[in-house]
CSV table of C-alpha atoms and ligand atoms in Angstrom, one decimal:
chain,number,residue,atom,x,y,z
A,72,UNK,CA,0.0,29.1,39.3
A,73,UNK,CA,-2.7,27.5,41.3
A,74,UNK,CA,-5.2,28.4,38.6
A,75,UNK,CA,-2.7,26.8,35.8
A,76,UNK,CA,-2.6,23.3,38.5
A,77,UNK,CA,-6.2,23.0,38.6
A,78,UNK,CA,-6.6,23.5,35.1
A,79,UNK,CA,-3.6,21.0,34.1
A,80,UNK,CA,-5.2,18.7,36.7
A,81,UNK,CA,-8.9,19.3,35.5
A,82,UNK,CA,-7.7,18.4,32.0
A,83,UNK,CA,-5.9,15.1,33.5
A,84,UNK,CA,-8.5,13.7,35.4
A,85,UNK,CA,-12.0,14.7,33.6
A,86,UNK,CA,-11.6,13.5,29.9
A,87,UNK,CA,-14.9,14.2,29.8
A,88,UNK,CA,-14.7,17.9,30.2
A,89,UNK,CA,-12.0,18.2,27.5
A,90,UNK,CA,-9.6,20.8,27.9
A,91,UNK,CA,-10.3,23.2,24.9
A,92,UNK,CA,-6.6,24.0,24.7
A,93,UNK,CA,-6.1,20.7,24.3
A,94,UNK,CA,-8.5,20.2,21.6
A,95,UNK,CA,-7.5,23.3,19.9
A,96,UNK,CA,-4.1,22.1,19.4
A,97,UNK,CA,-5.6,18.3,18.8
A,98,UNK,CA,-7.7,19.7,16.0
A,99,UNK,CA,-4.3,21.7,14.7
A,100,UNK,CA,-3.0,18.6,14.9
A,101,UNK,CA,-4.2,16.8,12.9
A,102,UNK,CA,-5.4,19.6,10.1
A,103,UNK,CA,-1.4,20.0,9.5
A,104,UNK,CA,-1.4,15.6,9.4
A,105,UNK,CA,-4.2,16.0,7.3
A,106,UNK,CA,-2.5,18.9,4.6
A,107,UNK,CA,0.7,17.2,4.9
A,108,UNK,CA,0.1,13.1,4.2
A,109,UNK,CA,-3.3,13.0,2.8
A,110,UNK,CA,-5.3,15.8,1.3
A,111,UNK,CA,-3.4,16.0,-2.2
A,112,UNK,CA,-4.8,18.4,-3.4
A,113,UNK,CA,-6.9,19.9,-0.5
A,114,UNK,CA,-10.1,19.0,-2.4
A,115,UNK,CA,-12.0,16.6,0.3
A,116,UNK,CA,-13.0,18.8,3.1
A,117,UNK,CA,-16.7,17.6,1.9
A,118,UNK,CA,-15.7,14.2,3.2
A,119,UNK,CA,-14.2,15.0,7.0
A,120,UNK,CA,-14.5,18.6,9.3
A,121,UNK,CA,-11.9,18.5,12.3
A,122,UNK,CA,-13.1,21.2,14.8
A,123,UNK,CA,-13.4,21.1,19.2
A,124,UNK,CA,-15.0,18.6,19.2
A,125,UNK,CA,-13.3,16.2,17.1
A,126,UNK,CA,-12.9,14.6,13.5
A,127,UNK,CA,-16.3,13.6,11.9
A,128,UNK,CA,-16.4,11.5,8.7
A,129,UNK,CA,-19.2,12.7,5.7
A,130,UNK,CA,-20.3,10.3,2.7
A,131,UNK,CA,-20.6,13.1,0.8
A,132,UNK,CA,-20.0,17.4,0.6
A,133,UNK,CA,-23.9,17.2,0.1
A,134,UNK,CA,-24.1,15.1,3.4
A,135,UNK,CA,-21.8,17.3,5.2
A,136,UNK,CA,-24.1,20.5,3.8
A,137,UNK,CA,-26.7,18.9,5.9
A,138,UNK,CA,-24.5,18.3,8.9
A,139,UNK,CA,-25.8,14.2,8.6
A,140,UNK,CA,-22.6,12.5,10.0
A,141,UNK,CA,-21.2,9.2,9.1
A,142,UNK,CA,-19.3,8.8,12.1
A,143,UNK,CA,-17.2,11.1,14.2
A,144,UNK,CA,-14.7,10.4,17.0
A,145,UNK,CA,-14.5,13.0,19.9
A,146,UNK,CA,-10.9,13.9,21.0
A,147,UNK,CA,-12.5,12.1,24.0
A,148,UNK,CA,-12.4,8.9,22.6
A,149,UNK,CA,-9.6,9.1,20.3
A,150,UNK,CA,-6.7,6.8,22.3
A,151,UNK,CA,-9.8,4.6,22.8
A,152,UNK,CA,-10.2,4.5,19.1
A,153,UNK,CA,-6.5,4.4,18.2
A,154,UNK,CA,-6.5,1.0,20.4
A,155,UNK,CA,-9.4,-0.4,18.4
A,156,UNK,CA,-7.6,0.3,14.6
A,157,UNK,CA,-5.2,-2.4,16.1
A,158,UNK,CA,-7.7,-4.5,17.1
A,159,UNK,CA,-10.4,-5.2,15.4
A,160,UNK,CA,-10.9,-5.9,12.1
A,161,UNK,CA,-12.1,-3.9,9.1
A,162,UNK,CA,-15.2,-5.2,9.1
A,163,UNK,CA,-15.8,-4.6,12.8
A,164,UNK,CA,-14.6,-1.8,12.9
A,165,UNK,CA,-16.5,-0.4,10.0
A,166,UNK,CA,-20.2,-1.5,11.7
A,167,UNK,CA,-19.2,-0.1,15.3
A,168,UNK,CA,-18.1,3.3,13.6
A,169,UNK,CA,-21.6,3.1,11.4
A,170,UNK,CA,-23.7,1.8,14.8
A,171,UNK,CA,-22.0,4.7,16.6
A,172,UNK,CA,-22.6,7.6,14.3
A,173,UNK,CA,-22.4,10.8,16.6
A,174,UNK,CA,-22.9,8.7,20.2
A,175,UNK,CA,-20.0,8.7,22.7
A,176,UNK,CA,-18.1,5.1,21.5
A,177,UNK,CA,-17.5,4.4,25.4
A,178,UNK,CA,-21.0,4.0,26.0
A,179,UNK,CA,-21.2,1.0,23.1
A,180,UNK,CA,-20.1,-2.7,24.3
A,181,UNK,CA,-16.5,-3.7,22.7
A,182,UNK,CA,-15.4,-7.1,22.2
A,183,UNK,CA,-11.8,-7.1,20.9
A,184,UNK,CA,-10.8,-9.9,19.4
A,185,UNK,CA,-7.5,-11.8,20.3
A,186,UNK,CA,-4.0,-10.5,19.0
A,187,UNK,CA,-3.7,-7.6,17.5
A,188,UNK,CA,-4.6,-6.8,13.7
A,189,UNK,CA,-1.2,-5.1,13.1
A,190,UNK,CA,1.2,-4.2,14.9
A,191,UNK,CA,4.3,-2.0,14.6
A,192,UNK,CA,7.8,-2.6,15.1
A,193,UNK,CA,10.1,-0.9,17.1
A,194,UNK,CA,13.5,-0.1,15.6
A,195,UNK,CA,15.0,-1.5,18.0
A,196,UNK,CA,14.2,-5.0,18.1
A,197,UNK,CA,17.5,-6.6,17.3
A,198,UNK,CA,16.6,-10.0,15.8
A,199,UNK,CA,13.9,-11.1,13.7
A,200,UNK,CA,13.0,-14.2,15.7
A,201,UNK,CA,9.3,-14.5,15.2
A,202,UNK,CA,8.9,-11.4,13.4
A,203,UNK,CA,5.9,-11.9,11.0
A,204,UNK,CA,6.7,-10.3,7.6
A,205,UNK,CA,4.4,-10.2,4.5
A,206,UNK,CA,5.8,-10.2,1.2
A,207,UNK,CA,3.7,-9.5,-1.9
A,208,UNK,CA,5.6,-10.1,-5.4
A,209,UNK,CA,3.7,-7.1,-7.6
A,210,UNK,CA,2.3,-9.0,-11.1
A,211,UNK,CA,1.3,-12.4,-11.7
A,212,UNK,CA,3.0,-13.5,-14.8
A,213,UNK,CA,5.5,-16.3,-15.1
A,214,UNK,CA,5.7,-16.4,-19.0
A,215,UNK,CA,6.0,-13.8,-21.9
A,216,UNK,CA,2.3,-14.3,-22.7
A,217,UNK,CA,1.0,-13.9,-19.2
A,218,UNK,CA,3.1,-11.2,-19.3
A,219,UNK,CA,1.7,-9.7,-22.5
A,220,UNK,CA,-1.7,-10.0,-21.0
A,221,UNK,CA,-1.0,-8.0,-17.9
A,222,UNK,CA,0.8,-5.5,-19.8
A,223,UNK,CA,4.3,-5.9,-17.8
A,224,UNK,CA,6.7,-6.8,-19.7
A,225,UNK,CA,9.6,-5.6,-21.6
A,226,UNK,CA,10.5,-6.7,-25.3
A,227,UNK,CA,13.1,-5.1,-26.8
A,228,UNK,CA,14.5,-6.3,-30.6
A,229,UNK,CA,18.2,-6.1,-31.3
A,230,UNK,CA,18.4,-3.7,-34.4
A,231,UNK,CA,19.3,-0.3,-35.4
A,232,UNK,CA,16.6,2.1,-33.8
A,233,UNK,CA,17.4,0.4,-30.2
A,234,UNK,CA,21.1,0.1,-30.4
A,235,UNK,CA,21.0,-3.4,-28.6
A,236,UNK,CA,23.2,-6.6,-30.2
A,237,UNK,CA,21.0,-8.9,-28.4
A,238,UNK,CA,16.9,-9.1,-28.2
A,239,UNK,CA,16.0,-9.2,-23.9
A,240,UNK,CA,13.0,-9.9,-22.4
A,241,UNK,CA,12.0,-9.2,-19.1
A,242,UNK,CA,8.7,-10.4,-17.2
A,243,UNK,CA,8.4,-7.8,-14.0
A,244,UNK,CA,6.3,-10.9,-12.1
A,245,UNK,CA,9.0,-13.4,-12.6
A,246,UNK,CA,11.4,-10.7,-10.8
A,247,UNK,CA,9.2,-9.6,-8.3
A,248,UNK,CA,8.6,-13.5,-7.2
A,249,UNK,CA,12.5,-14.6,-7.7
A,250,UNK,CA,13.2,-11.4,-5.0
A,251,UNK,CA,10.6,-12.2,-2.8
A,252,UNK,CA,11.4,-16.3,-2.6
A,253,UNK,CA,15.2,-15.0,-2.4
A,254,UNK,CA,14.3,-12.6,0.7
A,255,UNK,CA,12.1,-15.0,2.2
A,256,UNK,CA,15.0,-17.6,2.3
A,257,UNK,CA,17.2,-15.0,4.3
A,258,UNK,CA,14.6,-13.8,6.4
A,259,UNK,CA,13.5,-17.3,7.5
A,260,UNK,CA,17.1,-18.1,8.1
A,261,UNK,CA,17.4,-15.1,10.6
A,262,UNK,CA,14.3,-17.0,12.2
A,263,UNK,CA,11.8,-14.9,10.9
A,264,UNK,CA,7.9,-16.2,10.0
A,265,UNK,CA,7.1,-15.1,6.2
A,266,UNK,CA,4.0,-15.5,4.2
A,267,UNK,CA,3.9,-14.7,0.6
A,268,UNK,CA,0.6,-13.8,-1.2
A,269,UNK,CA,1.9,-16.4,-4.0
A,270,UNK,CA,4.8,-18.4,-4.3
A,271,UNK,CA,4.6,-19.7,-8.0
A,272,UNK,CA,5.3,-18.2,-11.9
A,273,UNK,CA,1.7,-17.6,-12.8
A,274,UNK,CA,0.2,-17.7,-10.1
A,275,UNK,CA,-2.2,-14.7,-9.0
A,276,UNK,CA,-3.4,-14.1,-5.2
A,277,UNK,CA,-6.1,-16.5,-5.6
A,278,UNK,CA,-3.7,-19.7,-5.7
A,279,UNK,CA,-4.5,-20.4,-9.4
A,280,UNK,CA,-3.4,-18.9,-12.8
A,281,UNK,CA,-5.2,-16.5,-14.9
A,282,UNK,CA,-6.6,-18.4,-17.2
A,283,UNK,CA,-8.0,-21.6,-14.7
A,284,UNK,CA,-9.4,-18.3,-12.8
A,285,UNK,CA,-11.4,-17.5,-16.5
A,286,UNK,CA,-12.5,-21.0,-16.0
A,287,UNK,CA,-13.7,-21.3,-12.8
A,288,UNK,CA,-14.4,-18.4,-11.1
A,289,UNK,CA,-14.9,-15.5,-13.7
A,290,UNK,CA,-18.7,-15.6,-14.1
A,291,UNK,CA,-19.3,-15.9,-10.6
A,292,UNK,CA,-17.3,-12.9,-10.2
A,293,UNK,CA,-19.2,-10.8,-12.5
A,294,UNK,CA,-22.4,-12.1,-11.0
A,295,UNK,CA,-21.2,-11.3,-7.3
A,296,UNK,CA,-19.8,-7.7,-8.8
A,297,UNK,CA,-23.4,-6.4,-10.4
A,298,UNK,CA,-25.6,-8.1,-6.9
A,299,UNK,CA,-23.4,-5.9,-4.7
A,300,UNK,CA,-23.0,-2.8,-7.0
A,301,UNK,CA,-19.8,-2.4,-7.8
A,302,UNK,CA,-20.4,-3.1,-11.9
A,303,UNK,CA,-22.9,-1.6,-14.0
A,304,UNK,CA,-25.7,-4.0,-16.1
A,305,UNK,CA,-23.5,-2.2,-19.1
A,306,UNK,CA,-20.3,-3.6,-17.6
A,307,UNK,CA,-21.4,-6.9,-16.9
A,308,UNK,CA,-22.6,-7.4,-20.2
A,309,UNK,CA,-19.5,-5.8,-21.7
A,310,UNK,CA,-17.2,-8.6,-19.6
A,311,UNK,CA,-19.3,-11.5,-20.3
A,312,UNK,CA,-19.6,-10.9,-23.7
A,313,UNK,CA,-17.0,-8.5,-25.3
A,314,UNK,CA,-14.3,-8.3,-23.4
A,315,UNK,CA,-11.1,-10.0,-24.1
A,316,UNK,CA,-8.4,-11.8,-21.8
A,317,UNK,CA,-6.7,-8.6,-21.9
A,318,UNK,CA,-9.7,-6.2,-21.2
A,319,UNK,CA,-11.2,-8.6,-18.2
A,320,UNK,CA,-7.6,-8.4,-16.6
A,321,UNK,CA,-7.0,-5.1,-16.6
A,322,UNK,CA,-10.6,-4.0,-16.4
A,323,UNK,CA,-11.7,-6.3,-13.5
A,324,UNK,CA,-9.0,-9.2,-12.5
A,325,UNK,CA,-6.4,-6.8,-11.9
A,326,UNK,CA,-8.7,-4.9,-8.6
A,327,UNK,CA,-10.0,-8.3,-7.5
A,328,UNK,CA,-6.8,-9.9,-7.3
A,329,UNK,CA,-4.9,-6.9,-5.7
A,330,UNK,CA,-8.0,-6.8,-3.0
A,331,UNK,CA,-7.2,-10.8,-2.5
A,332,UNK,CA,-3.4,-9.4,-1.4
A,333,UNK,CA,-4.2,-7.0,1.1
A,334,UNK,CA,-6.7,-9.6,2.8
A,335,UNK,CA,-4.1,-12.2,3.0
A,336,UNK,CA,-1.4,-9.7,4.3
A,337,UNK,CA,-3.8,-8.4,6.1
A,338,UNK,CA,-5.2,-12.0,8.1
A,339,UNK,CA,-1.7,-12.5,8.3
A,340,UNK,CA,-1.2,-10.2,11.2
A,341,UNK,CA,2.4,-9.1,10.4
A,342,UNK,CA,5.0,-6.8,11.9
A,343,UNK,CA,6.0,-5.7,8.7
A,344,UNK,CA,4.4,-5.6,5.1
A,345,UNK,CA,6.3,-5.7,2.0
A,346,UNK,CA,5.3,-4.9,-1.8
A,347,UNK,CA,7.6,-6.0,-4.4
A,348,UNK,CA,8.0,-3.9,-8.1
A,349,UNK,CA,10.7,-3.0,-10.2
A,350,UNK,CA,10.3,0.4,-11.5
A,351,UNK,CA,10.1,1.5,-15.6
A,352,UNK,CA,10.8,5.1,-17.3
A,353,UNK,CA,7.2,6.1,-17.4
A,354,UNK,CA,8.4,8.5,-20.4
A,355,UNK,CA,9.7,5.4,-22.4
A,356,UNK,CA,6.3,4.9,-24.2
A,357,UNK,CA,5.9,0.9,-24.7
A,358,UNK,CA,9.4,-0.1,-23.7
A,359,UNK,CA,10.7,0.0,-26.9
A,360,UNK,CA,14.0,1.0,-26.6
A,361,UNK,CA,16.5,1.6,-23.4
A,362,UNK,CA,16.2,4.2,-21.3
A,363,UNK,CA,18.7,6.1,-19.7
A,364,UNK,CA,17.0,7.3,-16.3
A,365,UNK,CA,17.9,4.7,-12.7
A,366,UNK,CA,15.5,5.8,-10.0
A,367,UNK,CA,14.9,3.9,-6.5
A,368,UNK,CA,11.5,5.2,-5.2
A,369,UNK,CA,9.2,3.7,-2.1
A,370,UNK,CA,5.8,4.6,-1.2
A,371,UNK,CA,3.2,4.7,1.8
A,372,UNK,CA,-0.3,5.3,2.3
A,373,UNK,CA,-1.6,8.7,2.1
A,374,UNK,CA,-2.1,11.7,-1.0
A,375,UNK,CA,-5.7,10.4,-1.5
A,376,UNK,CA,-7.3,12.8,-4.6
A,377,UNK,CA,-10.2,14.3,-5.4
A,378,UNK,CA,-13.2,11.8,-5.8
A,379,UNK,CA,-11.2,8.6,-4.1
A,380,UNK,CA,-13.6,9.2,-0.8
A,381,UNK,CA,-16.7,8.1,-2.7
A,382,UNK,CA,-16.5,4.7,-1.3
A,383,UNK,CA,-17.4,3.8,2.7
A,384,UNK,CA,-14.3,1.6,2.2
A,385,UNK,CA,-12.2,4.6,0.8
A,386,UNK,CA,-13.1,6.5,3.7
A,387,UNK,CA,-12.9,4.0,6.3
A,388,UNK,CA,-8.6,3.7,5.6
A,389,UNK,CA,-8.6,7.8,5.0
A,390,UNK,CA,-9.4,7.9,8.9
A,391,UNK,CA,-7.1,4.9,9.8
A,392,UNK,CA,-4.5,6.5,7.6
A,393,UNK,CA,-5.0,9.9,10.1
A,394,UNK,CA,-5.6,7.9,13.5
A,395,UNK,CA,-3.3,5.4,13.4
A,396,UNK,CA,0.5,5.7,13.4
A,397,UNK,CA,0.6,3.1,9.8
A,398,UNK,CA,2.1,6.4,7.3
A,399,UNK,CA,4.9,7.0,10.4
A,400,UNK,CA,5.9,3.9,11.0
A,401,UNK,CA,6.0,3.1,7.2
A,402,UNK,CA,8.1,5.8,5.9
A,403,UNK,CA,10.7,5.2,8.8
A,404,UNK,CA,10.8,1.8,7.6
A,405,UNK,CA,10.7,2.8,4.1
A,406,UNK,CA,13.3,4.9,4.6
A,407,UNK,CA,16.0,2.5,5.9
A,408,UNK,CA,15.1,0.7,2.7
A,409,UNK,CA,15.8,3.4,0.5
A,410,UNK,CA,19.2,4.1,1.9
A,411,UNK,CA,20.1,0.1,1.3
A,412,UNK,CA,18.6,0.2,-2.0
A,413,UNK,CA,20.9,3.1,-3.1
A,414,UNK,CA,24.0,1.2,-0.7
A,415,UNK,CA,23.3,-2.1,-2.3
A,416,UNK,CA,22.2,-1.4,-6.1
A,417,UNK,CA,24.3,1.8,-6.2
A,418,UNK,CA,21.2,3.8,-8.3
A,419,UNK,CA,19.7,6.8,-6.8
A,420,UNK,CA,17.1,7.8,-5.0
A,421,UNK,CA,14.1,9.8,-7.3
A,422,UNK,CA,13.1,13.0,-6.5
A,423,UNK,CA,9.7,14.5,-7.6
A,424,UNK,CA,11.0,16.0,-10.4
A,425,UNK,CA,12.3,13.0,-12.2
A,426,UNK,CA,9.1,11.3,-12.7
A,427,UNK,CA,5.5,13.4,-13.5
A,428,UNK,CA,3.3,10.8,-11.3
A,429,UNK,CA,6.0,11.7,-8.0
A,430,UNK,CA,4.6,15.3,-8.3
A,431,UNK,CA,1.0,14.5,-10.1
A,432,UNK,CA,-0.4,12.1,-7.7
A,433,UNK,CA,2.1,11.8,-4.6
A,434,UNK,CA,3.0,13.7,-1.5
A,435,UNK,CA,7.0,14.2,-0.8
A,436,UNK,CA,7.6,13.3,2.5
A,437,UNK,CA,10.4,14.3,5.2
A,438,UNK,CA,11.9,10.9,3.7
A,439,UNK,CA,14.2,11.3,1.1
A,440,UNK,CA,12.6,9.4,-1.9
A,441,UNK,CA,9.4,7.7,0.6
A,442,UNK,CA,6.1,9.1,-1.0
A,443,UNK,CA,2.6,8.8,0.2
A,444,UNK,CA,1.0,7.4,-2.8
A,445,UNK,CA,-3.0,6.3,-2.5
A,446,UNK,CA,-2.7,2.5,-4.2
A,447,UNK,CA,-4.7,-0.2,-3.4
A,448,UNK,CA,-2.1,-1.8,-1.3
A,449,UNK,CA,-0.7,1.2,0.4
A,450,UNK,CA,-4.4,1.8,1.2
A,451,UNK,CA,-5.9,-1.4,2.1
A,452,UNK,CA,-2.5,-3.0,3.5
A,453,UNK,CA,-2.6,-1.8,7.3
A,454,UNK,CA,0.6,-1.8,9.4
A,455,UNK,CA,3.6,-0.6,8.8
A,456,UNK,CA,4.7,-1.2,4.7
A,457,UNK,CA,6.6,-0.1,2.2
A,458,UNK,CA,5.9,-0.6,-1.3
A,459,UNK,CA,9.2,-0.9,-2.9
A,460,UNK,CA,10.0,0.6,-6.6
A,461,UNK,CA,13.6,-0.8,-6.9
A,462,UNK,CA,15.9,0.6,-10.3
A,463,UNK,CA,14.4,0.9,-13.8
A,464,UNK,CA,14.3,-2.5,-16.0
A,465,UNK,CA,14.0,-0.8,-19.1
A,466,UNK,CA,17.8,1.2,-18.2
A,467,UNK,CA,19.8,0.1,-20.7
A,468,UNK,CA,22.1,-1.8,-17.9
A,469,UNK,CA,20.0,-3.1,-15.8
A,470,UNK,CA,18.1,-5.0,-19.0
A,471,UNK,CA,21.0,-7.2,-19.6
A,472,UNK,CA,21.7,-7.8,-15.9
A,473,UNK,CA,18.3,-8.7,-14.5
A,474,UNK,CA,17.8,-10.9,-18.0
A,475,UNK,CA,21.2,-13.1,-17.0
A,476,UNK,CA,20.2,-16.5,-15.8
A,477,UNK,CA,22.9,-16.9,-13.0
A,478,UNK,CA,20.8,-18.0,-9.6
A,479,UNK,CA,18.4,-20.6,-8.9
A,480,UNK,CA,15.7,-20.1,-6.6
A,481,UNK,CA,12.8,-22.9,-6.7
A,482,UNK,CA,13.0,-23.9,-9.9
A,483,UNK,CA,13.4,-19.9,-11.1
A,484,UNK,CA,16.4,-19.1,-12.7
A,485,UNK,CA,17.2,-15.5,-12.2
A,486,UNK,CA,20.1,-13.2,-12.1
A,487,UNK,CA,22.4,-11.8,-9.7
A,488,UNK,CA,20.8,-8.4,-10.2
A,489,UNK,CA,17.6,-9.8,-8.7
A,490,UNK,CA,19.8,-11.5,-5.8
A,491,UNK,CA,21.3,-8.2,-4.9
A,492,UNK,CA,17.4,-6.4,-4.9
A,493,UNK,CA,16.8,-9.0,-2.4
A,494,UNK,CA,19.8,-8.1,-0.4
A,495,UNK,CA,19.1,-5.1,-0.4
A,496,UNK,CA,15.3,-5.3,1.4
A,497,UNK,CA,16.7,-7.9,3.4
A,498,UNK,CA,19.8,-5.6,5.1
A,499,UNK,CA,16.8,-2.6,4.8
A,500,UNK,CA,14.9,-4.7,7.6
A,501,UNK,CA,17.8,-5.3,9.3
A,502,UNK,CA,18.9,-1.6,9.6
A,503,UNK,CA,15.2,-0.9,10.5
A,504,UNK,CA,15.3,-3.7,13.0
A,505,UNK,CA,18.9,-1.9,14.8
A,506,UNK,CA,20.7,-5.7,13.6
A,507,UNK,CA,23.1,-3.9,11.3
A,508,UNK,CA,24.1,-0.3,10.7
B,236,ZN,ZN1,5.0,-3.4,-11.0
């Protein structure tokens, strides 16, 4: 007994000396965190090694051949560490883990700045006074052509082959912005403070359309793009003189713009982060016709596959991701907000069988219907999110339903479909908050 005390008071009192039980089962730990949220397919052990010591970060399995060490955090250091995910930002963060390589991080000066970079949310809070809340409306379209250009829309004909009497449309940007200005309105009524990473049809990240983007900014872009790396000579060439609208947005706007997101959300310190999409059948090649299938889905950060460590940046969120508590906090949150999605909308949640990507790139969670997916946003977005996939637009009910003009919101006429989706996050956040049951 005395020899367990001294040991059990040893381990208290001399981080220093760390108890090798203790980072035995640390080391467990976080291999089973590691298996369960973010290795999808066990495939990057050449990136991180989690042993005694602690969890060291490679930029490459030729790098970790070689034992030559990004960065590694000691179990020592690891609440230490945890602290500084919330309070510093990327950047910082990044330079101090690069500075540090295998040095103890105690021994290094640390400014933190003021306020926290995230922060997450008890259950419990019981009103939404002051509660920051990002919303990002998925898409940028506010027109069929925008739409066409970003590739999502849905156009269906009324004729024999689809079975409709009348043609719909559907522009998934308008509905993602109509929800999110419709949510906003609630959640600032319940004395909430919301930013949105754009508040207009058309209008992408940056504050500007598309095309006044080709205008003014494009060039620069690709210029900035080649100087740091990140394009070939071949690709700039290609996008300066090949490409078309369509190519240059899917090929390079599309990234940029979804980058611009995640720094706004981001900057905007929230308590809560949410990503606005309605879903499609991914079997339902083009959108053609209706589909059948009604799926409610939500993801989080986490299933990162083979080859998406290659980039510092990459790697940088893959230890966040394991250090910080963003993937728990998100699916709890996410997971209020798929039981008010199937309450509210009355369409089910998906389970991994009922769509190929669920099972091919995500990671089922203990949350019914909450994936870890590795986005952009679920990956650069830090703090607790969810990344909503509300009903199919393409099922042949929901088509005529979301297309109904019946509710105005800022000029946007919508439907009362779109009214309900909004409903539906905004009682989410108030189950997760403990306001409503
Ligand atoms: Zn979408």
């Amino acid at each position: 007994m005395r020899i367990l005390l001294s040991v059990f008071l040893f381990c208290l009192f001399v981080p220093a000396a760390f108890c090798q039980n203790r980072a035995d089962s640390l080391a467990n730990r976080y291999k089973n965190y590691i298996a369960k949220y973010l290795d999808k397919e066990n495939a990057l052990s050449g990136y991180y090694s989690v042993d005694r010591d602690g969890i060291s970060i490679f930029q490459s399995p030729n790098s970790k051949a070689n034992n030559n060490v990004e960065y590694k955090i000691f179990w020592t250091e690891l609440e230490q560490t945890k602290l500084l995910f919330g309070n510093l930002s990327t950047e910082d963060l990044l330079s101090l883990l690069k500075e540090k390589k295998e040095n103890d991080l105690f021994s290094l000066p640390i400014e933190t700045s003021k306020g926290s970079l995230t922060s997450s949310t008890s259950p419990q809070a019981r009103s939404l006074k002051n509660m920051r809340i990002a919303i990002d409306p998925g898409h940028t379209a506010g027109t069929i052509e925008e739409a066409r250009v970003e590739k999502k829309f849905i156009d269906i004909k009324a004729d024999a082959a689809t079975g409709l009497k009348a043609d719909v449309q559907l522009i998934e940007g308008q509905l993602n912005l109509a929800t999110a200005l419709l949510l906003k309105e609630e959640l600032e009524r319940m004395g909430a403070i919301v930013m949105l990473t754009r508040t207009l049809p058309g209008q992408t990240a940056f504050g500007v359309s598309f095309k006044q983007w080709m205008q003014t900014s494009f060039k620069r872009a690709v210029d900035s793009l080649f100087i740091i790396n990140e394009i070939t000579n071949d690709d700039k060439q290609f996008l300066l003189t090949k490409a078309d609208e369509k190519e240059i947005f899917r090929k390079l706007f599309s990234s940029l713009d979804t980058k611009e997101r995640s720094r706004k959300m981001n900057a905007f310190k929230p308590n809560l982060s949410i990503i606005i999409h309605y879903n499609v059948d991914e079997k339902n090649t083009e959108w053609k016709k209706p589909s059948s299938k009604n799926f409610n889905m939500a993801f989080v950060g986490g299933s990162f596959m083979k080859n998406e460590l290659e980039k510092e940046i990459d790697r940088f969120e893959f230890l966040r991701l394991m250090l910080s508590d963003d993937i728990r906090n998100s699916l709890n949150f996410s997971s209020y907000m798929l039981k008010s999605f199937v309450a509210e909308l009355n369409v089910p949640i998906a389970k991994e069988k009922n769509a190929d990507y669920l099972h091919e790139y995500c990671l089922s969670t203990e949350k019914e219907g909450v994936y870890c997916r590795n986005l952009t946003l679920t990956r650069l977005v830090h703090g607790t999110i969810v990344y909503g996939e509300t009903l199919y637009q393409d099922n042949i009910e929901e088509l005529f339903e979301l297309a109904k003009h019946e509710v105005l919101i800022n000029d946007i006429e919508t439907s009362k479909r779109v009214k309900q989706v909004a409903a539906a996050y905004f009682n989410g956040i108030l189950r997760f908050s403990g306001i409503i049951k």
